[in-house]
Amino acid sequence: MHRQSVVRLARQFGGVQVVELPPPYLAPSLHFSLIRSPIQCSSFSSTAVASGRDANKVRAVSAIHRTGPKFPLGVSKYPLPKPVSPDAIERRSPTPNHGLWGFFPPDKQALSTPEYDGAHGRSWSIQELREKSWEDLHSLWWVCAKERNRIATSNLERERLKAGYGEYEANSRDRAIRVTQKSIKHVLRERWYAWEEAQALYNKGYRPPTDEEEPGQ
Amino acid sequence: MVRRFSKFPKKPADWLPPTAPLSMRKQVFLPEFTIALIRTPFLAPRYASFYVPLNFNKLDMRDYLKRLYGVTTVSIRSFVEQQKITRMRPLGKFGYGRWRRPQSKKKMTVEMTEPFAWPEAPKDMAAWETEQYYKAKKYQDHLHDQQRPEAAMEANKEDRQAFEEQAKELQDGKRVWRPTWQALGLNYDRTAVNRRSKGSASS
């Protein structure tokens, strides 16, 4: 029996005997109370619709169709900036004492000339470095590091500009610096070994003779 | 090992606060890396970009710039540039090599307290001999091309052009054809032979 007609019959005859209905496990939809509506069954969404058409604030705002915003924005009161050609932009004021000038040759050019790069001396020899203190060696190392950074910057710029010659000179200068750095490490390594050997001797019980115990005196 | 989540992460055993004295921290006395400043005209003057080693971090960069160059940094952005894949071409042949990707490069963009403007590129490239460099490069590339096994099968375009021009000049009558020995000014008049033959005829 159709549910609607059951409801109509029940209204007409003042209630239907529960006994007359099929058992609830066979037709659960017929067992409902007439006063309180049972579970809601509807084929549409029952969510409350937002005020207006819908809640989308940017509906019909399209960048493709150039609609512009629907409401004036906070920046709308300022005029749009006009693009300027790079030539018209005024030159930045150079900072003469900036630390980044360390990445450039002393004449403050964008890249060093092959003449400047080629005018370098030999690297420090190990014999010369042996006489230097740790402070001297350390400062020399950092001078080398700075110069290598400068050469790397110049190399980048030469490749960018497709300037031409200069790679050989830069490489030979870089090589001289690296030889100096290797020599510094060599000298430090020698000192380390000397210290280790001295320690071993001392641990074995050797004590160097002082000035008073000197055999010659 | 499963690492358990904790709201207060446990610090490593050798962790030191940033206020620790320099002697307690891990110091680098003899750095072997190189950093290079990049030309960046599109950046604001207070920004500078560098190529740095891949294992460099922002704190390293800040300390390095401060100590070696006296440049105070406000903020640092770091970026690893992946390189394009290329083919290995051991014999200079096109294709057929293994695909490989060169090592990435790390870039760091530093915001400094002081503005710095890159110097202008030099106008006069006479010091680098640009023209001579590219002329020599072209010539060497040409010589290199001549060494290829396929080079013998290809037409010599320069010679072709020269022959064509010469033929046109001859056709127009601008130049008169002469045999090579005349053009070179050689003398093939064998006077001794002629004299002897004439003498034998008279006797």
XYZ file of C-alpha atoms in Angstrom:
420
model
C 0.000 0.000 0.000
C 1.238 3.431 -0.848
C 2.350 5.510 2.055
C 0.438 8.666 1.063
C -2.801 6.768 0.773
C -2.182 5.149 4.141
C -1.789 8.605 5.658
C -4.991 9.782 3.992
C -6.912 6.777 5.192
C -5.618 7.233 8.685
C -6.802 10.871 8.718
C -10.271 9.872 7.449
C -10.863 7.033 9.827
C -9.246 8.475 12.901
C -6.224 6.315 13.147
C -5.266 3.003 11.760
C -4.853 -0.016 13.900
C -1.217 -0.889 14.176
C -2.257 -4.537 13.908
C -3.557 -4.016 10.393
C -0.180 -2.759 9.175
C 2.510 -5.180 8.096
C 5.208 -5.799 10.707
C 7.816 -3.018 10.918
C 10.693 -5.169 9.725
C 8.836 -5.664 6.423
C 7.616 -2.079 5.861
C 9.348 0.300 8.264
C 8.139 3.376 6.372
C 4.497 2.692 7.382
C 5.233 2.775 11.113
C 5.388 6.481 11.845
C 3.625 8.696 14.251
C 1.096 11.109 12.780
C 1.783 13.923 15.227
C 5.533 14.263 14.883
C 7.052 14.051 11.447
C 9.547 11.246 11.242
C 12.988 11.392 9.627
C 13.235 14.094 7.017
C 13.350 12.814 3.484
C 13.700 15.322 0.703
C 15.383 15.196 -2.645
C 16.988 18.689 -2.357
C 19.534 20.295 -0.050
C 17.971 21.810 2.996
C 20.974 24.039 3.833
C 19.905 27.626 4.341
C 20.638 29.785 1.335
C 22.846 32.818 2.033
C 21.325 36.234 1.655
C 21.415 37.460 -1.906
C 22.226 35.167 -4.788
C 25.112 33.341 -3.123
C 28.045 33.993 -0.826
C 30.662 34.410 -3.529
C 32.121 37.904 -3.158
C 34.121 37.792 -6.359
C 31.390 36.428 -8.618
C 31.596 37.950 -12.115
C 34.990 39.487 -11.371
C 37.245 38.273 -14.139
C 40.797 39.146 -15.053
C 40.298 37.768 -18.547
C 37.236 39.877 -19.334
C 38.695 42.970 -17.611
C 35.665 43.510 -15.417
C 37.619 45.148 -12.646
C 36.670 44.770 -8.992
C 33.023 45.144 -7.983
C 33.808 47.508 -5.139
C 36.571 50.162 -4.910
C 39.599 48.721 -3.155
C 41.736 50.351 -0.506
C 44.401 51.317 -3.048
C 41.934 52.692 -5.570
C 42.548 56.272 -4.430
C 46.211 56.147 -5.526
C 47.038 56.514 -9.241
C 48.728 53.588 -10.972
C 52.502 53.967 -11.439
C 53.743 54.297 -15.022
C 56.566 52.026 -16.192
C 59.874 53.801 -16.834
C 62.510 52.661 -19.306
C 65.770 51.495 -17.664
C 67.702 54.370 -19.260
C 65.485 56.966 -17.617
C 66.096 55.587 -14.140
C 68.626 57.723 -12.347
C 71.925 56.089 -11.438
C 72.283 54.677 -7.975
C 74.719 56.568 -5.849
C 77.850 54.455 -5.466
C 79.043 53.675 -1.960
C 82.812 54.149 -2.029
C 83.551 52.389 1.250
C 81.261 49.411 0.825
C 82.697 46.041 1.805
C 81.533 44.413 -1.413
C 84.194 46.348 -3.329
C 86.428 43.537 -2.113
C 84.917 41.451 -4.913
C 86.350 43.833 -7.532
C 89.856 44.769 -8.654
C 91.433 47.836 -7.023
C 90.461 50.098 -9.926
C 86.809 49.287 -9.090
C 85.972 48.006 -12.544
C 83.385 45.307 -13.081
C 86.042 42.808 -14.112
C 89.805 42.757 -14.117
C 91.808 43.061 -17.328
C 94.065 40.206 -18.432
C 96.970 42.619 -18.013
C 96.165 43.076 -14.331
C 95.575 39.368 -13.776
C 98.784 38.428 -15.528
C 100.887 40.854 -13.470
C 101.274 38.594 -10.461
C 104.368 37.254 -8.802
C 105.167 33.731 -7.743
C 103.446 31.991 -4.879
C 104.959 31.931 -1.403
C 107.500 29.171 -1.011
C 107.397 26.737 1.872
C 110.811 27.903 3.030
C 109.551 31.472 3.403
C 106.385 30.419 5.146
C 108.244 28.296 7.713
C 109.594 31.459 9.310
C 106.160 33.007 9.750
C 104.010 32.911 12.844
C 100.515 31.455 12.948
C 99.009 34.942 12.913
C 100.903 35.806 9.747
C 99.945 32.562 8.033
C 96.322 32.978 9.039
C 96.097 36.521 7.679
C 97.840 35.446 4.474
C 95.280 32.655 4.058
C 92.411 35.104 4.300
C 94.068 37.446 1.833
C 94.257 34.466 -0.522
C 90.592 33.584 0.085
C 89.537 37.142 -0.694
C 91.555 37.247 -3.892
C 90.092 33.925 -5.028
C 86.583 35.309 -4.475
C 87.493 38.312 -6.588
C 88.796 36.098 -9.393
C 85.618 34.001 -9.323
C 83.501 37.156 -9.591
C 85.596 38.455 -12.497
C 85.308 35.082 -14.250
C 81.513 35.178 -13.987
C 81.434 38.704 -15.364
C 83.827 37.885 -18.221
C 81.661 34.962 -19.281
C 78.539 37.076 -19.051
C 79.976 39.875 -21.170
C 81.697 37.440 -23.566
C 84.692 39.722 -23.146
C 87.319 37.517 -24.796
C 90.798 36.761 -23.490
C 91.630 36.653 -19.807
C 90.735 33.118 -18.761
C 94.319 31.888 -18.898
C 95.628 34.833 -16.885
C 92.921 34.468 -14.259
C 93.544 30.746 -13.983
C 97.287 31.145 -13.604
C 96.766 33.759 -10.903
C 94.318 31.465 -9.145
C 96.790 28.614 -9.369
C 99.531 30.697 -7.759
C 97.168 31.511 -4.893
C 96.212 27.883 -4.451
C 99.874 26.886 -4.316
C 100.360 29.428 -1.541
C 97.417 27.968 0.343
C 98.786 24.446 -0.082
C 102.144 25.621 1.228
C 100.510 27.210 4.265
C 98.779 23.926 5.024
C 102.052 22.064 4.498
C 103.884 24.282 6.980
C 101.093 23.904 9.544
C 101.159 20.160 9.073
C 104.902 20.120 9.697
C 104.381 22.070 12.893
C 101.698 19.671 14.001
C 103.944 16.655 13.465
C 106.823 18.386 15.260
C 104.558 19.081 18.214
C 103.331 15.483 18.263
C 106.863 14.128 18.214
C 107.920 16.505 20.965
C 104.977 15.332 23.039
C 105.926 11.698 22.510
C 109.514 12.435 23.547
C 108.338 14.240 26.655
C 106.057 11.391 27.598
C 108.942 8.995 27.256
C 110.766 10.992 29.897
C 113.038 13.178 27.833
C 113.575 16.640 29.258
C 115.463 19.205 27.211
C 118.537 20.558 28.953
C 118.102 24.063 30.309
C 120.722 26.763 29.924
C 122.448 25.929 33.233
C 122.754 22.238 32.396
C 124.079 22.930 28.901
C 127.070 20.576 28.448
C 129.161 23.190 26.690
C 129.009 25.683 29.579
C 64.391 4.089 15.562
C 61.103 5.841 15.901
C 61.491 9.451 16.846
C 58.806 10.405 19.324
C 57.165 13.747 19.004
C 57.808 16.125 21.795
C 56.633 19.639 22.307
C 60.024 20.556 23.708
C 62.575 18.940 21.407
C 65.670 17.656 23.080
C 68.762 19.532 22.058
C 71.777 17.582 20.850
C 74.478 16.888 23.377
C 76.957 19.330 21.823
C 74.432 22.121 21.414
C 75.619 25.580 22.327
C 73.541 28.718 22.724
C 74.269 31.571 20.354
C 75.757 33.471 23.233
C 78.500 30.882 23.720
C 82.023 32.267 23.459
C 83.825 31.897 20.148
C 86.381 29.497 21.551
C 83.699 26.973 22.442
C 82.126 27.044 19.022
C 83.197 25.196 15.915
C 85.379 27.675 14.088
C 86.650 27.504 10.532
C 90.188 28.818 10.407
C 91.238 27.926 6.861
C 88.228 27.891 4.512
C 88.875 26.448 1.085
C 85.664 27.446 -0.676
C 85.086 30.402 -2.941
C 82.037 32.591 -3.213
C 81.283 34.811 -6.198
C 79.224 37.972 -6.387
C 76.621 37.933 -9.157
C 75.627 40.962 -11.167
C 71.970 41.658 -10.381
C 70.764 44.917 -11.916
C 67.151 43.865 -11.328
C 67.550 43.769 -7.565
C 67.191 46.720 -5.256
C 70.525 48.331 -4.301
C 70.514 46.904 -0.821
C 70.436 43.353 -2.155
C 73.353 41.321 -3.439
C 73.434 37.791 -4.808
C 76.202 35.229 -4.454
C 77.086 31.788 -5.698
C 78.084 29.832 -2.630
C 79.100 26.220 -1.997
C 76.218 23.781 -1.605
C 76.981 23.048 2.038
C 76.832 26.728 2.970
C 73.975 27.924 5.164
C 72.596 31.343 5.945
C 74.370 31.641 9.258
C 77.676 30.811 7.581
C 76.990 33.450 4.985
C 76.154 36.102 7.513
C 79.284 35.404 9.527
C 81.510 35.190 6.453
C 80.367 38.500 5.007
C 80.624 40.227 8.366
C 84.109 39.018 9.162
C 85.787 39.048 5.759
C 84.108 42.008 4.072
C 82.604 43.948 6.946
C 79.163 43.783 5.351
C 76.263 43.739 7.793
C 73.325 41.668 6.584
C 69.707 42.043 7.539
C 68.273 38.918 5.968
C 69.382 36.147 3.664
C 67.440 34.076 1.159
C 68.930 30.879 -0.124
C 68.103 28.977 -3.277
C 69.467 25.863 -4.950
C 69.536 26.111 -8.729
C 69.093 22.772 -10.404
C 71.023 22.548 -13.648
C 69.659 21.354 -16.938
C 70.255 17.772 -17.965
C 72.852 17.411 -20.688
C 74.358 14.578 -22.655
C 77.876 13.331 -22.272
C 79.528 13.566 -25.648
C 82.924 11.962 -25.297
C 83.843 12.090 -28.994
C 82.185 15.396 -29.736
C 79.396 13.575 -31.530
C 75.853 14.734 -31.298
C 73.579 12.647 -29.120
C 74.220 9.063 -28.087
C 75.729 10.032 -24.743
C 74.519 9.207 -21.291
C 72.130 11.697 -19.789
C 73.506 13.367 -16.726
C 72.663 16.372 -14.623
C 75.439 18.745 -13.627
C 75.802 19.524 -9.951
C 73.365 22.085 -8.639
C 74.458 25.558 -7.660
C 73.471 27.414 -4.556
C 72.573 31.061 -4.685
C 72.119 33.354 -1.737
C 70.516 36.765 -1.892
C 71.580 38.986 0.929
C 69.869 42.070 2.199
C 72.466 44.504 3.470
C 72.235 47.606 5.616
C 74.242 49.662 3.094
C 73.265 49.964 -0.581
C 75.765 48.825 -3.158
C 75.657 49.552 -6.898
C 77.516 47.330 -9.319
C 80.066 49.142 -11.479
C 79.166 49.627 -15.127
C 80.422 47.141 -17.670
C 83.438 48.527 -19.547
C 82.642 50.212 -22.861
C 86.008 49.654 -24.488
C 86.858 45.966 -24.713
C 90.332 46.529 -26.166
C 91.953 45.094 -23.038
C 90.250 41.739 -23.660
C 90.810 41.778 -27.449
C 87.283 40.614 -28.050
C 87.422 40.746 -31.860
C 90.696 38.887 -32.096
C 89.463 36.312 -29.599
C 86.372 35.435 -31.599
C 88.249 35.503 -34.896
C 90.753 33.031 -33.505
C 87.943 30.950 -32.065
C 86.201 30.785 -35.429
C 89.407 29.787 -37.153
C 90.125 27.075 -34.606
C 86.602 25.731 -34.863
C 87.031 25.610 -38.622
C 90.293 23.685 -38.275
C 88.621 21.352 -35.833
C 85.795 20.729 -38.285
C 88.304 19.862 -40.968
C 89.558 16.977 -38.837
C 86.229 15.195 -38.882
C 86.027 12.093 -41.074
C 82.907 13.448 -42.793
C 84.697 16.694 -43.717
C 86.158 15.161 -46.909
C 82.652 14.431 -48.194
C 81.476 18.000 -47.825
C 81.841 20.702 -50.438
C 84.402 23.419 -49.864
C 82.122 26.408 -49.953
C 84.833 29.044 -49.912
C 86.608 27.514 -52.898
C 83.349 27.176 -54.737
C 82.567 30.815 -54.264
C 86.029 31.876 -55.384
C 85.804 29.738 -58.553
C 82.428 31.189 -59.352
C 83.631 34.763 -59.014
C 86.687 34.082 -61.131
C 84.591 32.449 -63.854
C 82.272 35.437 -63.927
C 85.170 37.854 -64.280
C 86.546 35.837 -67.212
C 83.146 35.725 -68.862
C 82.669 39.476 -68.525
C 86.099 40.081 -69.952
C 87.406 41.819 -66.841
C 90.308 39.410 -66.743
C 92.118 37.656 -69.544
C 92.866 34.007 -69.139
C 96.492 33.085 -69.238
C 98.110 29.722 -68.650
C 99.486 29.238 -65.180
C 103.129 29.377 -66.197
C 102.547 32.743 -67.821
C 100.582 34.028 -64.863
C 103.405 32.987 -62.569
C 106.035 34.522 -64.902
C 107.907 31.259 -65.496
C 110.062 30.843 -68.588
C 109.818 27.507 -70.329
C 111.767 28.618 -73.442
C 114.442 25.968 -73.526
C 116.887 28.026 -75.586
C 119.766 25.486 -75.346
C 117.657 22.687 -76.728
C 116.386 24.822 -79.570
C 119.852 26.040 -80.448
C 121.256 22.502 -80.583
C 118.373 21.307 -82.777
C 118.861 24.252 -85.092
C 122.643 23.589 -85.329
C 122.157 19.903 -86.130
C 119.715 20.848 -88.873
C 122.210 23.239 -90.503
C 125.171 20.821 -90.438
